[in-house]
CSV table of C-alpha atoms in Angstrom, one decimal:
chain,number,residue,atom,x,y,z
A,1,MET,CA,-16.6,-10.9,-18.8
A,2,VAL,CA,-14.1,-13.9,-17.8
A,3,ARG,CA,-15.2,-15.5,-14.2
A,4,HIS,CA,-12.3,-16.0,-11.7
A,5,HIS,CA,-12.7,-18.5,-8.5
A,6,PHE,CA,-10.9,-19.4,-5.5
A,7,ALA,CA,-11.8,-22.6,-3.3
A,8,PRO,CA,-12.5,-22.7,-1.2
A,9,ASP,CA,-14.2,-18.9,-1.0
A,10,ALA,CA,-12.8,-16.4,-3.1
A,11,MET,CA,-13.5,-13.6,-0.8
A,12,TYR,CA,-12.3,-15.1,2.3
A,13,GLY,CA,-8.9,-16.4,0.1
A,14,LEU,CA,-8.0,-13.3,-0.8
A,15,PHE,CA,-8.4,-12.0,2.7
A,16,LEU,CA,-5.8,-14.3,3.5
A,17,ILE,CA,-3.4,-14.1,0.4
A,18,GLY,CA,-2.5,-10.6,1.6
A,19,PHE,CA,-2.9,-11.1,5.1
A,20,PHE,CA,0.3,-13.6,4.6
A,21,ALA,CA,1.5,-11.5,2.2
A,22,ILE,CA,1.9,-8.3,4.2
A,23,PHE,CA,2.8,-9.9,7.2
A,24,SER,CA,5.7,-11.6,5.3
A,25,THR,CA,7.1,-8.7,4.0
A,26,THR,CA,6.5,-6.4,7.3
A,27,ILE,CA,8.2,-8.4,9.2
A,28,SER,CA,11.6,-8.5,6.6
A,29,LYS,CA,11.6,-4.8,7.1
A,30,ASN,CA,10.2,-3.4,11.0
A,31,PRO,CA,12.1,-3.7,13.0
A,32,VAL,CA,14.8,-5.9,11.9
A,33,LEU,CA,15.8,-4.1,8.7
A,34,PRO,CA,17.6,-1.0,10.6
A,35,LEU,CA,18.8,-3.4,13.0
A,36,PHE,CA,20.5,-5.9,10.9
A,37,SER,CA,21.9,-3.4,7.9
A,38,GLN,CA,23.7,-1.5,11.2
A,39,ALA,CA,25.2,-5.0,12.4
A,40,LEU,CA,25.9,-5.5,8.8
A,41,GLY,CA,28.0,-2.1,9.4
A,42,ALA,CA,26.0,0.2,7.2
A,43,GLY,CA,26.2,4.1,8.2
A,44,ASP,CA,22.8,5.6,8.3
A,45,ALA,CA,22.8,7.0,4.5
A,46,VAL,CA,23.2,3.4,3.6
A,47,ILE,CA,20.2,2.6,5.9
A,48,GLY,CA,18.4,5.4,4.7
A,49,LEU,CA,19.1,4.2,1.1
A,50,ILE,CA,18.0,0.3,2.2
A,51,ALA,CA,14.8,2.0,3.6
A,52,ALA,CA,14.1,3.6,0.1
A,53,ILE,CA,14.5,1.1,-2.5
A,54,SER,CA,11.9,-0.9,-2.0
A,55,PRO,CA,8.9,1.8,-2.6
A,56,LEU,CA,10.9,2.6,-5.8
A,57,ALA,CA,9.9,-0.8,-7.1
A,58,GLY,CA,6.4,-0.2,-6.4
A,59,ILE,CA,6.5,3.5,-8.6
A,60,LEU,CA,8.4,1.5,-11.3
A,61,PHE,CA,6.6,-1.8,-11.5
A,62,SER,CA,2.7,-1.5,-10.6
A,63,PHE,CA,1.9,0.1,-14.1
A,64,PRO,CA,3.4,-2.4,-16.5
A,65,VAL,CA,2.2,-5.3,-14.2
A,66,GLY,CA,-1.3,-3.9,-14.2
A,67,VAL,CA,-1.0,-3.8,-18.4
A,68,LEU,CA,0.4,-7.2,-18.1
A,69,SER,CA,-2.8,-8.2,-16.1
A,70,ASP,CA,-4.8,-7.2,-18.7
A,71,HIS,CA,-3.1,-8.8,-21.1
A,72,LEU,CA,-1.5,-12.3,-20.0
A,73,GLY,CA,-4.0,-13.1,-17.4
A,74,LYS,CA,-3.8,-13.1,-13.5
A,75,ARG,CA,-3.0,-16.2,-12.1
A,76,ARG,CA,0.5,-15.9,-14.0
A,77,LEU,CA,1.1,-12.3,-12.1
A,78,LEU,CA,0.4,-13.8,-8.9
A,79,ILE,CA,2.2,-17.2,-9.7
A,80,ALA,CA,5.3,-14.5,-9.8
A,81,SER,CA,4.5,-12.1,-7.0
A,82,GLY,CA,3.8,-15.5,-4.8
A,83,ALA,CA,7.3,-16.9,-6.3
A,84,ILE,CA,9.4,-13.5,-4.9
A,85,PHE,CA,7.2,-13.4,-1.4
A,86,LEU,CA,8.7,-17.1,-1.3
A,87,SER,CA,12.2,-16.8,-2.1
A,88,ALA,CA,13.1,-13.0,-1.0
A,89,PRO,CA,13.2,-13.9,2.2
A,90,LEU,CA,15.4,-16.3,2.3
A,91,LEU,CA,18.1,-14.6,0.5
A,92,TYR,CA,18.6,-12.3,3.1
A,93,LEU,CA,20.0,-15.7,5.0
A,94,PHE,CA,22.8,-15.4,2.9
A,95,ILE,CA,23.7,-11.6,3.2
A,96,THR,CA,27.2,-10.0,5.1
A,97,ASP,CA,28.0,-6.6,3.2
A,98,PRO,CA,25.0,-4.3,3.6
A,99,LEU,CA,24.9,-2.8,0.0
A,100,TRP,CA,23.4,-6.8,-1.2
A,101,LEU,CA,20.4,-5.3,1.0
A,102,ILE,CA,19.9,-2.5,-2.1
A,103,PRO,CA,19.2,-5.1,-4.7
A,104,VAL,CA,17.7,-7.7,-2.5
A,105,ARG,CA,15.0,-4.9,-1.0
A,106,PHE,CA,14.2,-4.2,-4.8
A,107,PHE,CA,13.9,-7.7,-5.4
A,108,HIS,CA,11.1,-7.9,-2.5
A,109,GLY,CA,10.2,-4.9,-3.3
A,110,MET,CA,8.6,-5.7,-6.8
A,111,ALA,CA,6.2,-8.7,-4.6
A,112,THR,CA,3.9,-6.2,-3.6
A,113,ALA,CA,3.8,-3.9,-6.8
A,114,ILE,CA,2.7,-7.5,-8.3
A,115,LEU,CA,0.6,-8.7,-5.7
A,116,GLY,CA,-1.6,-4.9,-5.2
A,117,PRO,CA,-3.0,-4.0,-8.2
A,118,VAL,CA,-3.7,-7.6,-9.9
A,119,ILE,CA,-5.9,-8.4,-7.0
A,120,ALA,CA,-7.3,-4.9,-6.4
A,121,ALA,CA,-8.1,-5.4,-9.9
A,122,MET,CA,-9.7,-9.1,-9.8
A,123,ILE,CA,-12.0,-7.7,-6.8
A,124,ALA,CA,-13.5,-4.8,-9.1
A,125,VAL,CA,-14.3,-7.4,-11.7
A,126,ARG,CA,-15.5,-10.5,-9.5
A,127,PHE,CA,-17.5,-8.4,-7.0
A,128,PRO,CA,-19.1,-5.6,-9.1
A,129,GLY,CA,-21.8,-5.3,-6.9
A,130,LYS,CA,-19.6,-4.7,-3.8
A,131,LYS,CA,-16.3,-3.6,-4.9
A,132,GLY,CA,-16.5,-1.0,-2.1
A,133,GLU,CA,-17.0,-3.3,0.6
A,134,VAL,CA,-14.4,-6.4,-0.7
A,135,LEU,CA,-11.8,-3.7,-1.1
A,136,GLY,CA,-12.1,-2.0,2.1
A,137,GLN,CA,-12.0,-5.9,3.8
A,138,TYR,CA,-9.0,-6.6,1.6
A,139,SER,CA,-7.1,-3.7,3.2
A,140,SER,CA,-8.2,-4.3,6.5
A,141,ALA,CA,-6.8,-7.9,6.5
A,142,THR,CA,-3.6,-6.4,4.6
A,143,LEU,CA,-3.5,-3.7,8.1
A,144,ILE,CA,-3.9,-6.6,10.5
A,145,GLY,CA,-0.7,-8.2,9.3
A,146,ARG,CA,0.8,-5.4,8.8
A,147,THR,CA,0.5,-4.7,12.3
A,148,LEU,CA,1.1,-8.1,13.9
A,149,ALA,CA,4.6,-8.1,12.2
A,150,PRO,CA,6.6,-5.6,13.8
A,151,LEU,CA,4.9,-7.4,17.0
A,152,VAL,CA,6.1,-11.1,16.1
A,153,GLY,CA,9.1,-9.4,14.8
A,154,GLY,CA,10.8,-8.4,17.4
A,155,ALA,CA,9.5,-11.1,19.5
A,156,ILE,CA,11.9,-13.2,17.5
A,157,LEU,CA,14.5,-11.0,17.8
A,158,SER,CA,14.3,-10.9,21.7
A,159,PHE,CA,13.7,-14.7,22.0
A,160,PHE,CA,17.2,-15.4,20.2
A,161,VAL,CA,18.9,-12.1,21.1
A,162,PHE,CA,21.8,-13.9,23.3
A,163,TYR,CA,22.6,-16.1,20.2
A,164,PRO,CA,25.7,-15.1,18.4
A,165,GLY,CA,26.4,-13.4,15.1
A,166,PHE,CA,23.2,-12.8,12.6
A,167,ILE,CA,21.2,-15.7,14.3
A,168,PRO,CA,18.3,-13.0,15.6
A,169,TYR,CA,18.4,-11.6,12.0
A,170,ARG,CA,17.8,-14.6,10.2
A,171,MET,CA,15.3,-16.0,12.4
A,172,VAL,CA,13.1,-13.3,11.6
A,173,TYR,CA,13.6,-13.9,7.4
A,174,LEU,CA,13.0,-17.2,7.8
A,175,ALA,CA,9.7,-17.1,9.5
A,176,ALA,CA,8.9,-14.1,6.8
A,177,ALA,CA,10.1,-17.4,4.4
A,178,ILE,CA,7.2,-19.5,6.1
A,179,ALA,CA,4.8,-16.9,6.4
A,180,ALA,CA,4.7,-16.7,2.3
A,181,VAL,CA,4.0,-20.6,1.7
A,182,PRO,CA,0.2,-19.6,2.3
A,183,VAL,CA,0.5,-17.2,-0.1
A,184,VAL,CA,2.1,-19.4,-3.0
A,185,ALA,CA,-0.6,-22.5,-1.9
A,186,LEU,CA,-3.5,-20.0,-2.0
A,187,ILE,CA,-2.5,-18.2,-5.6
A,188,LEU,CA,-2.0,-22.1,-7.1
A,189,LEU,CA,-5.5,-22.7,-6.2
A,190,TYR,CA,-6.8,-19.6,-8.2
A,191,ARG,CA,-7.5,-20.4,-11.8
A,192,GLU,CA,-8.7,-18.3,-14.7
A,193,GLU,CA,-11.1,-20.0,-17.4
A,194,THR,CA,-9.8,-17.9,-20.1
A,195,PRO,CA,-6.3,-16.9,-19.3
A,196,GLY,CA,-4.5,-14.3,-21.9
A,197,PRO,CA,-2.2,-16.1,-24.5
A,198,LEU,CA,1.8,-16.0,-23.3
A,199,LYS,CA,3.5,-13.9,-25.3
A,200,VAL,CA,5.5,-10.9,-25.3
A,201,LEU,CA,3.6,-7.0,-25.4
A,202,PRO,CA,4.9,-4.4,-27.5
A,203,PHE,CA,6.0,-1.0,-26.3
A,204,SER,CA,2.6,-0.1,-27.8
A,205,ALA,CA,0.1,-2.2,-25.5
A,206,PHE,CA,2.1,-0.2,-22.7
A,207,TRP,CA,1.9,3.4,-24.3
A,208,ARG,CA,-2.3,2.8,-25.1
A,209,SER,CA,-3.1,1.8,-21.4
A,210,PHE,CA,-0.9,4.9,-20.6
A,211,VAL,CA,-2.7,7.4,-22.7
A,212,THR,CA,-6.3,5.7,-22.1
A,213,PHE,CA,-5.8,6.2,-18.0
A,214,PHE,CA,-3.8,9.5,-18.3
A,215,THR,CA,-6.2,11.1,-20.8
A,216,ASN,CA,-9.7,10.2,-18.6
A,217,ARG,CA,-9.7,13.0,-16.3
A,218,ARG,CA,-11.8,11.3,-14.0
A,219,LEU,CA,-9.3,8.6,-13.1
A,220,ARG,CA,-6.4,11.4,-13.8
A,221,ALA,CA,-7.7,13.5,-10.7
A,222,THR,CA,-8.4,10.3,-8.5
A,223,ALA,CA,-4.9,9.7,-9.3
A,224,LEU,CA,-4.2,12.8,-8.0
A,225,VAL,CA,-6.2,12.3,-4.5
A,226,ASP,CA,-4.5,8.9,-4.0
A,227,MET,CA,-1.1,10.7,-4.6
A,228,ALA,CA,-2.3,13.7,-2.0
A,229,THR,CA,-3.0,11.5,0.7
A,230,TYR,CA,-0.3,9.1,0.7
A,231,PHE,CA,1.9,12.4,0.4
A,232,ALA,CA,0.1,13.5,4.2
A,233,PHE,CA,0.3,10.3,5.2
A,234,GLY,CA,4.2,9.9,4.8
A,235,ALA,CA,4.8,13.5,5.7
A,236,PHE,CA,2.5,12.4,9.3
A,237,GLU,CA,4.4,9.2,9.8
A,238,THR,CA,8.0,10.5,9.0
A,239,PHE,CA,7.8,14.0,10.7
A,240,LEU,CA,5.1,13.0,14.5
A,241,PRO,CA,7.6,11.0,16.1
A,242,LEU,CA,10.2,14.4,15.9
A,243,VAL,CA,7.1,16.8,17.5
A,244,LEU,CA,6.1,14.1,19.9
A,245,LEU,CA,9.7,14.2,21.0
A,246,SER,CA,10.0,17.9,21.1
A,247,ARG,CA,7.5,17.4,23.5
A,248,GLY,CA,9.0,15.7,25.7
A,249,MET,CA,7.0,12.1,24.9
A,250,GLY,CA,8.9,9.1,24.2
A,251,ALA,CA,8.9,6.4,21.7
A,252,TYR,CA,5.6,4.5,23.7
A,253,GLN,CA,3.7,7.3,23.4
A,254,THR,CA,4.6,7.4,19.8
A,255,GLY,CA,4.0,3.6,19.3
A,256,VAL,CA,0.5,4.0,20.9
A,257,LEU,CA,-0.5,6.5,18.6
A,258,PHE,CA,0.5,4.4,14.8
A,259,ALA,CA,-1.1,1.2,16.4
A,260,ALA,CA,-4.9,3.6,17.3
A,261,GLN,CA,-4.4,5.1,13.9
A,262,THR,CA,-3.9,1.0,12.2
A,263,LEU,CA,-6.4,-0.5,14.3
A,264,ILE,CA,-9.2,2.7,13.1
A,265,ILE,CA,-8.1,2.0,9.3
A,266,ALA,CA,-8.3,-1.7,9.5
A,267,ALA,CA,-11.6,-1.8,12.2
A,268,SER,CA,-13.5,1.3,9.5
A,269,LYS,CA,-12.7,0.6,5.9
A,270,PRO,CA,-15.1,-2.5,5.6
A,271,SER,CA,-17.6,-0.3,6.7
A,272,PHE,CA,-16.9,3.0,4.7
A,273,GLY,CA,-16.6,0.4,1.7
A,274,ARG,CA,-19.6,-0.5,2.0
A,275,ILE,CA,-20.7,3.1,2.0
A,276,ALA,CA,-19.3,3.4,-0.8
A,277,ASP,CA,-21.2,1.0,-2.6
A,278,ARG,CA,-24.4,3.2,-1.9
A,279,VAL,CA,-23.2,6.5,-1.9
A,280,ASP,CA,-21.9,9.2,-4.7
A,281,LYS,CA,-18.6,7.6,-4.2
A,282,ARG,CA,-17.1,11.6,-5.6
A,283,VAL,CA,-18.3,13.0,-2.1
A,284,GLN,CA,-16.9,10.6,-0.4
A,285,ILE,CA,-13.3,10.9,-1.5
A,286,VAL,CA,-13.3,14.8,-1.0
A,287,ILE,CA,-14.5,14.4,2.3
A,288,GLY,CA,-12.3,11.9,3.5
A,289,LEU,CA,-9.4,13.9,1.8
A,290,LEU,CA,-10.5,17.3,3.4
A,291,VAL,CA,-10.8,15.3,7.0
A,292,LEU,CA,-7.0,14.1,6.4
A,293,GLY,CA,-5.6,17.5,5.3
A,294,VAL,CA,-7.5,19.7,8.0
A,295,SER,CA,-6.0,16.4,10.5
A,296,VAL,CA,-2.3,17.2,9.2
A,297,ALA,CA,-2.3,20.5,9.3
A,298,ALA,CA,-3.6,20.2,13.3
A,299,ILE,CA,-0.8,18.1,14.2
A,300,PRO,CA,1.5,21.2,15.1
A,301,PHE,CA,-1.0,22.9,17.5
A,302,ALA,CA,-1.9,19.6,19.6
A,303,PRO,CA,-0.9,21.0,23.2
A,304,GLY,CA,-1.0,17.5,24.9
A,305,PHE,CA,-1.0,13.7,23.7
A,306,SER,CA,-4.8,13.6,24.1
A,307,GLU,CA,-5.5,15.9,21.3
A,308,PHE,CA,-2.4,14.5,19.6
A,309,LEU,CA,-4.6,11.0,19.6
A,310,LEU,CA,-8.1,12.6,18.6
A,311,ILE,CA,-6.1,14.3,15.7
A,312,SER,CA,-4.3,10.6,14.5
A,313,SER,CA,-7.7,9.3,14.9
A,314,PHE,CA,-9.5,11.8,12.8
A,315,LEU,CA,-6.5,11.5,10.3
A,316,ALA,CA,-6.9,7.4,10.1
A,317,LEU,CA,-10.9,8.6,9.4
A,318,GLY,CA,-10.1,10.7,6.3
A,319,MET,CA,-7.6,8.2,4.9
A,320,SER,CA,-10.0,5.3,5.2
A,321,LEU,CA,-13.0,7.1,4.1
A,322,SER,CA,-11.0,8.8,1.0
A,323,THR,CA,-8.8,5.4,0.0
A,324,VAL,CA,-11.5,3.2,0.4
A,325,ALA,CA,-13.5,4.5,-2.0
A,326,THR,CA,-11.1,5.9,-4.5
A,327,SER,CA,-10.1,2.4,-5.7
A,328,ALA,CA,-14.3,1.6,-5.8
A,329,TYR,CA,-14.5,4.9,-8.1
A,330,VAL,CA,-11.7,4.2,-10.8
A,331,ALA,CA,-13.5,0.4,-11.0
A,332,ASP,CA,-16.3,2.0,-11.6
A,333,VAL,CA,-15.0,4.8,-14.3
A,334,ALA,CA,-12.1,1.9,-16.0
A,335,GLU,CA,-13.3,-0.4,-18.8
A,336,ASP,CA,-12.9,-4.5,-17.5
A,337,GLU,CA,-10.1,-4.8,-20.0
A,338,GLN,CA,-7.9,-1.6,-18.4
A,339,MET,CA,-8.7,-2.5,-15.1
A,340,GLY,CA,-5.6,-4.0,-14.1
A,341,ALA,CA,-3.7,-1.0,-16.1
A,342,SER,CA,-5.8,1.3,-13.8
A,343,MET,CA,-5.3,0.1,-10.8
A,344,GLY,CA,-1.5,-0.1,-11.8
A,345,ALA,CA,-1.4,3.4,-12.9
A,346,LEU,CA,-3.2,4.4,-9.1
A,347,SER,CA,-0.8,2.1,-7.2
A,348,SER,CA,2.1,4.0,-8.9
A,349,ILE,CA,0.8,7.5,-8.0
A,350,MET,CA,0.0,6.8,-4.4
A,351,ASP,CA,3.9,5.6,-4.3
A,352,ILE,CA,4.9,8.5,-5.4
A,353,GLY,CA,3.0,10.8,-3.3
A,354,HIS,CA,4.6,8.7,0.0
A,355,SER,CA,8.0,9.2,-1.2
A,356,ALA,CA,8.0,12.5,-2.3
A,357,GLY,CA,5.8,13.5,1.3
A,358,PRO,CA,8.6,13.1,3.7
A,359,LEU,CA,11.0,14.3,1.1
A,360,VAL,CA,9.2,18.2,0.5
A,361,THR,CA,8.1,18.4,3.7
A,362,GLY,CA,11.7,17.5,5.3
A,363,ILE,CA,13.0,20.5,3.0
A,364,ILE,CA,10.0,22.8,4.6
A,365,VAL,CA,10.3,21.7,7.9
A,366,ALA,CA,14.5,22.4,8.0
A,367,GLY,CA,13.6,25.8,6.8
A,368,GLY,CA,10.5,27.1,8.6
A,369,GLY,CA,9.6,24.5,11.1
A,370,PHE,CA,6.5,22.1,11.8
A,371,GLY,CA,4.1,24.0,11.3
A,372,PRO,CA,4.6,25.3,7.6
A,373,GLY,CA,5.8,21.9,6.9
A,374,PHE,CA,2.5,19.9,7.6
A,375,PHE,CA,0.5,23.2,6.5
A,376,ALA,CA,1.9,22.2,2.8
A,377,SER,CA,0.1,18.8,2.9
A,378,PHE,CA,-3.6,20.6,4.0
A,379,LEU,CA,-2.5,23.1,0.9
A,380,LEU,CA,-2.1,20.3,-1.5
A,381,ALA,CA,-5.1,18.3,0.0
A,382,ALA,CA,-7.2,21.3,-0.5
A,383,ALA,CA,-5.8,22.0,-4.1
A,384,VAL,CA,-6.7,18.5,-5.2
A,385,CYS,CA,-9.9,18.2,-3.9
A,386,GLY,CA,-10.8,21.2,-5.8
A,387,PHE,CA,-9.1,20.1,-8.9
A,388,PHE,CA,-10.7,16.5,-8.5
A,389,ALA,CA,-14.5,18.5,-7.9
A,390,LEU,CA,-14.0,20.2,-11.0
A,391,SER,CA,-13.0,17.0,-12.7
A,392,VAL,CA,-15.3,14.5,-11.7
A,393,ARG,CA,-18.7,17.4,-12.1
A,394,ASP,CA,-20.3,15.7,-14.7
A,395,PRO,CA,-22.7,13.1,-14.0
A,396,ALA,CA,-21.0,10.3,-12.6
A,397,PRO,CA,-20.6,6.9,-14.3
A,398,GLN,CA,-23.5,3.8,-13.7
A,399,GLY,CA,-23.3,2.2,-10.9
A,400,SER,CA,-21.0,5.1,-8.4
A,401,ALA,CA,-24.1,6.9,-6.8
């Protein structure tokens, strides 16, 4: 097995990369992106397109990037990711037409599309005995970055609010570029003892990895779990503010719910990761997805803010319980030489669910209201739980229990 190392410390190097990378990409998006788009003259439809284009990069690139990392080595892909994290925020500084935000956002989205599956594969190979715990800790580090970024971005916008033109927005993107410097520095410290030869991969290599993943019923079923999880989460984060508004609650209460949810996920993932390393991951996955599904279905029936907070907390626990176990279970099932491709496929399907959730739920809500809209997420979660249980019912691979 190829051994990897970070200086000065493998785990903390990974966590710092995740923290700064996600902080940089999130501060470029929330809350500055819609405000900057509007200031440039974009209408609602263009603003929506700009917001949707970045996840598309994850759907399209996560799997091919995973395959490339298996064949060419992880370091080259990480360097490419770091270069995008550093250069993309600088491109926003020169934009004067909102339509240019579309290709820039797609380019920026490629950074996380590369980083996520490559680091997940590295963790699975580098820490085989405690991959669930380390995956959970890495996810918590990224969530801390994701939580702090809007606060810092909002503070920068407020500080420069009286400066003319686009200066407040450009200061935020300059901060995003500065935050990406540690990402590049830490990535350059990473070494591979035996990197793969630099070559052009034939289409057959990608097709072989695709077939290997999707013909394995355990990998396929686990990917569907992440799809259903993020379908429900996408519906939740999109339509919960509208439910609260219909009950007379404002942006402050919405912010409290989302902040509490993020903190619960960040705090619980390392512990749930340790549990996943010690118990049957399949049971943890099913319990987590069911808790998530029931929580989403209960949203329209909450009578007040306290109940919304309780539901949001259970939803966070279910999501944390399931997602940390799915990555660890895929690492159990996948072969080392297919680890990047497997993590990439998992990430792509997750992004598909995350994008489809608001779209499908919006159609149902428009026709039948919030109750049927959120209940659709529960039905999908329950169906996927049944499919997953049937697909992985045979003895688990070594190390999964």
